[in-house]
CSV table of C-alpha atoms in Angstrom, one decimal:
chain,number,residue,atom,x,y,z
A,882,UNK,CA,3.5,10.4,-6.4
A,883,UNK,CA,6.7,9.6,-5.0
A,884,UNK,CA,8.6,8.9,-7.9
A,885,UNK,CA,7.9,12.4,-8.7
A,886,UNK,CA,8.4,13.6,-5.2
A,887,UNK,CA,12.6,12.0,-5.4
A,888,UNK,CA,12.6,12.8,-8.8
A,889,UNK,CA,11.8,16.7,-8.9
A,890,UNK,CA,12.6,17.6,-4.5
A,891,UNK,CA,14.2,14.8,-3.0
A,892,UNK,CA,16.8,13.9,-5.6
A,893,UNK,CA,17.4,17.0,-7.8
A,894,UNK,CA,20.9,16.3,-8.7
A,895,UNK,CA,19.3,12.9,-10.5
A,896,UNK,CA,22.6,11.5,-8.5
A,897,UNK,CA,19.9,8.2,-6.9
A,898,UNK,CA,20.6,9.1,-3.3
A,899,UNK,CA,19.6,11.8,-1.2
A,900,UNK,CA,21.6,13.5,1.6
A,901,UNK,CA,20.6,15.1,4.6
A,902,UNK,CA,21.1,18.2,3.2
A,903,UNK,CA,18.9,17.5,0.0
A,904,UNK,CA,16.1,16.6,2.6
A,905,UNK,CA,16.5,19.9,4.3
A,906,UNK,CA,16.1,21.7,1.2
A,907,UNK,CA,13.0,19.7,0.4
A,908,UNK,CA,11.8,20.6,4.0
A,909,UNK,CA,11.9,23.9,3.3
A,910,UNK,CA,10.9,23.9,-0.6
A,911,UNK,CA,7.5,22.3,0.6
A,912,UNK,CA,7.1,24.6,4.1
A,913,UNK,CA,7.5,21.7,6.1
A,914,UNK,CA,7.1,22.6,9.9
A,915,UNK,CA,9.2,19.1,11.4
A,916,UNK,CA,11.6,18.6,12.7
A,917,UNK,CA,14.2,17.7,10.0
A,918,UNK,CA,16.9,15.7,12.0
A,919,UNK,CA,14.2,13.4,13.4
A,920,UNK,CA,13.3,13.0,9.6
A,921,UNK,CA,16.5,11.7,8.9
A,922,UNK,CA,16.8,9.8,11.5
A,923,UNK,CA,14.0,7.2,10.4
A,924,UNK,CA,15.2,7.2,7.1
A,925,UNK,CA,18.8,7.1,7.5
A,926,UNK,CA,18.8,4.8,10.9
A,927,UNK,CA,22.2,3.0,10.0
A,928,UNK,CA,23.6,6.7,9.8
A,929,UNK,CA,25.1,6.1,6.2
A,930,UNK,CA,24.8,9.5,5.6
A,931,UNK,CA,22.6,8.9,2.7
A,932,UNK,CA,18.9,7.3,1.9
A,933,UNK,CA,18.1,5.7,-1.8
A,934,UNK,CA,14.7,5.6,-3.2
A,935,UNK,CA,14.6,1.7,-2.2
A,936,UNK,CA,15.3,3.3,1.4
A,937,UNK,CA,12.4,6.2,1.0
A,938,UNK,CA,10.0,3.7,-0.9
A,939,UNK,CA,11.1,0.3,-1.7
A,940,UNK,CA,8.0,-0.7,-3.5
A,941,UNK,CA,8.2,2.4,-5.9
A,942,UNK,CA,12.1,1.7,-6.5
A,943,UNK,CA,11.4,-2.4,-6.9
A,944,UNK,CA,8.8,-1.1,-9.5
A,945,UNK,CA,11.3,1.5,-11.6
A,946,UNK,CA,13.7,-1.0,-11.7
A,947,UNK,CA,11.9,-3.7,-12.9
A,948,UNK,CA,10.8,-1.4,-15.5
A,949,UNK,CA,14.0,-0.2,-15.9
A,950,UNK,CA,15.3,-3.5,-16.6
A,951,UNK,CA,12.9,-4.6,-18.7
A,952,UNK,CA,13.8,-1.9,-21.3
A,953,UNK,CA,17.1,-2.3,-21.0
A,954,UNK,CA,17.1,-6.1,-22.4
A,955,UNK,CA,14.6,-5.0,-24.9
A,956,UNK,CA,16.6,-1.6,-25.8
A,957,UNK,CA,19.7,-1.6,-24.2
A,958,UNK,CA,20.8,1.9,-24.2
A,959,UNK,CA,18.7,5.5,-23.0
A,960,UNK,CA,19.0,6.3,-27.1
A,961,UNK,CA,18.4,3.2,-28.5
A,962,UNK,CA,15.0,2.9,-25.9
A,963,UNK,CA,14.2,6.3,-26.8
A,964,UNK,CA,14.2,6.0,-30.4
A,965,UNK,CA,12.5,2.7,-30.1
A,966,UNK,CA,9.7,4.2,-28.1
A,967,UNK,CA,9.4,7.5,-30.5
A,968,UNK,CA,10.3,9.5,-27.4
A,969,UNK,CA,12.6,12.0,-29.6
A,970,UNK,CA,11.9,16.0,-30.4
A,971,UNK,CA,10.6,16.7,-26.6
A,972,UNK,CA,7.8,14.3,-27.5
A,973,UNK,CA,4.6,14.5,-24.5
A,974,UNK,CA,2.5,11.7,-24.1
A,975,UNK,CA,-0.7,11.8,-21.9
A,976,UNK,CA,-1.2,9.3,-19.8
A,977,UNK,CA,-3.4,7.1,-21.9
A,978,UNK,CA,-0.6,7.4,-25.0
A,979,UNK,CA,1.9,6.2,-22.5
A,980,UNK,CA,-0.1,3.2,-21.0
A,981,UNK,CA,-1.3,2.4,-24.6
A,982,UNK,CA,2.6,2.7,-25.8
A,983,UNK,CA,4.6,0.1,-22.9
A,984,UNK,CA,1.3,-1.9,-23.4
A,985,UNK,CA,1.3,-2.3,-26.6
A,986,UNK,CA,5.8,-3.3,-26.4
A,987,UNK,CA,4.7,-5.1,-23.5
A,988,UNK,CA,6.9,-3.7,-21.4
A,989,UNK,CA,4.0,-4.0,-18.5
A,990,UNK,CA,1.7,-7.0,-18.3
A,991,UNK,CA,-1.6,-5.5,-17.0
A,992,UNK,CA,-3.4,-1.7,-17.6
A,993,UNK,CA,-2.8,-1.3,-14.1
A,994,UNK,CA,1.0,-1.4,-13.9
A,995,UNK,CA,0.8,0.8,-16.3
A,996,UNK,CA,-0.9,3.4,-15.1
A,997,UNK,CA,1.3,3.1,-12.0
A,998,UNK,CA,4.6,3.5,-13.8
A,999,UNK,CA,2.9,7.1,-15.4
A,1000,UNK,CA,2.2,8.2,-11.8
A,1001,UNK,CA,6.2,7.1,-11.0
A,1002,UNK,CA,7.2,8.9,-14.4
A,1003,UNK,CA,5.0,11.6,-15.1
A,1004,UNK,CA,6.0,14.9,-15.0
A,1005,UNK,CA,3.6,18.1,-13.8
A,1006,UNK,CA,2.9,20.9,-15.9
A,1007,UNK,CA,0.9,23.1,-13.3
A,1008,UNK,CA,-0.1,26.1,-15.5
A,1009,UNK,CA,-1.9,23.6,-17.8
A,1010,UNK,CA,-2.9,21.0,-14.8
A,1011,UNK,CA,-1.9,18.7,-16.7
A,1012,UNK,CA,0.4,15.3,-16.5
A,1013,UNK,CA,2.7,13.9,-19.6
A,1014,UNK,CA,5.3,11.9,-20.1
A,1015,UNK,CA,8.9,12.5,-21.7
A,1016,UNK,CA,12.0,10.9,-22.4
A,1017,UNK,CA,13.0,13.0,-19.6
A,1018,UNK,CA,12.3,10.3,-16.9
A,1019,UNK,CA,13.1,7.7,-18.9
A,1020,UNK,CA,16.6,9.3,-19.2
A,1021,UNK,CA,16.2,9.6,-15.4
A,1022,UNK,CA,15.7,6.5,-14.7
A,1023,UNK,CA,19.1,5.2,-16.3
A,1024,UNK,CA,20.5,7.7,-14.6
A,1025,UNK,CA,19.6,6.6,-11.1
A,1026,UNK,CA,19.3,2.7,-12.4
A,1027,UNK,CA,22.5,2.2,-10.3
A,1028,UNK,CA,20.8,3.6,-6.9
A,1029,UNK,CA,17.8,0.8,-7.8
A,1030,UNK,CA,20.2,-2.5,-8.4
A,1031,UNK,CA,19.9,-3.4,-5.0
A,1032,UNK,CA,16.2,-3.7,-4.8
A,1033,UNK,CA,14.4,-7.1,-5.0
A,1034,UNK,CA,13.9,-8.5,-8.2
A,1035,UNK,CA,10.3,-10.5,-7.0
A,1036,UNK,CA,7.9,-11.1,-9.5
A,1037,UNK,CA,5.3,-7.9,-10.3
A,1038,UNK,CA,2.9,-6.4,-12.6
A,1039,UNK,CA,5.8,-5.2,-14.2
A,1040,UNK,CA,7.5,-7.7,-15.3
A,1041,UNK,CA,4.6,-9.9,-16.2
A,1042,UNK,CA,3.9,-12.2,-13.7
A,1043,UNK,CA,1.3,-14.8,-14.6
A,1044,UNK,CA,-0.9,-14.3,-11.5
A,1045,UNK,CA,-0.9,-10.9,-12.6
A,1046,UNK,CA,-2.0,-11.4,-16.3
A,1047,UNK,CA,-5.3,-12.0,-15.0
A,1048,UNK,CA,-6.6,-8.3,-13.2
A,1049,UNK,CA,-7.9,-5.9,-15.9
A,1050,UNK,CA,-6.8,-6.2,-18.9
């Protein structure tokens, strides 16, 4: 996903933006045969000299920070959520733990949002094939919460929308 993709290549220094130079290094991490500059370019058209997740993908940074503020009213701080959430002692949770967990502290208002915010969060253990879910990207997702404050704060899935509480619940 691409919340994985800026998490893990794009953004490794967790910092929420990504520099020319970070994208170079993802170029080559991933064997890509582009041509960089023009890359950069269409991401980075204002010349800032830096792109943000909203900048990359704003629906996938609208979506982290809605989440993102969501447990912060609830929680307030990374250790308060994470203790909260029974994230502590490297805790993994599969994919259907993690949907059934926000779910359940309604932190997402349909079965659909959150099984998008696992493919934002999860993490990739390839010698299993398998996907989980730590306190590790919740942890990153304070970090970078500052990078996603400028996104739009429009009604969504994730913040429980009424039109939304309708699809599959």
């Amino acid at each position: 996903s691409i919340g994985i993709a800026w998490r893990f290549i794009l953004d490794p220094m967790c910092s929420g933006v990504m520099s020319y130079a970070d994208l170079c290094n993802a170029a080559r991490h991933i064997c890509f045969g582009g041509d960089e500059r023009k890359v950069w370019l269409e991401l980075d058209p204002t010349r800032s000299g830096k792109v943000t997740l909203a900048d990359f993908d704003a629906k996938t940074a609208r979506e982290l920070q809605r989440f993102h503020a969501r447990i912060t009213h609830r929680y307030g701080t990374f250790e308060s959520a994470e203790a909260k959430l029974g994230l502590q002692h490297r805790k993994r949770l599969k994919r259907h733990d993690f949907c059934k967990l926000v779910w359940s502290k309604r932190l997402v208002s349909t079965s659909i949002a959150a099984e998008e915010l696992f493919r934002m969060l999860a993490e990739i253990d390839e010698e299993r094939r398998d996907t989980f879910f730590t306190c590790a990207a919740l942890r990153w997702l304070y970090r970078i919460a500052h990078a996603l404050s400028s996104c739009s704060t429009r009604p969504s899935m994730l913040v429980g929308d009424a039109t939304d509480k309708r699809q599959h619940r």
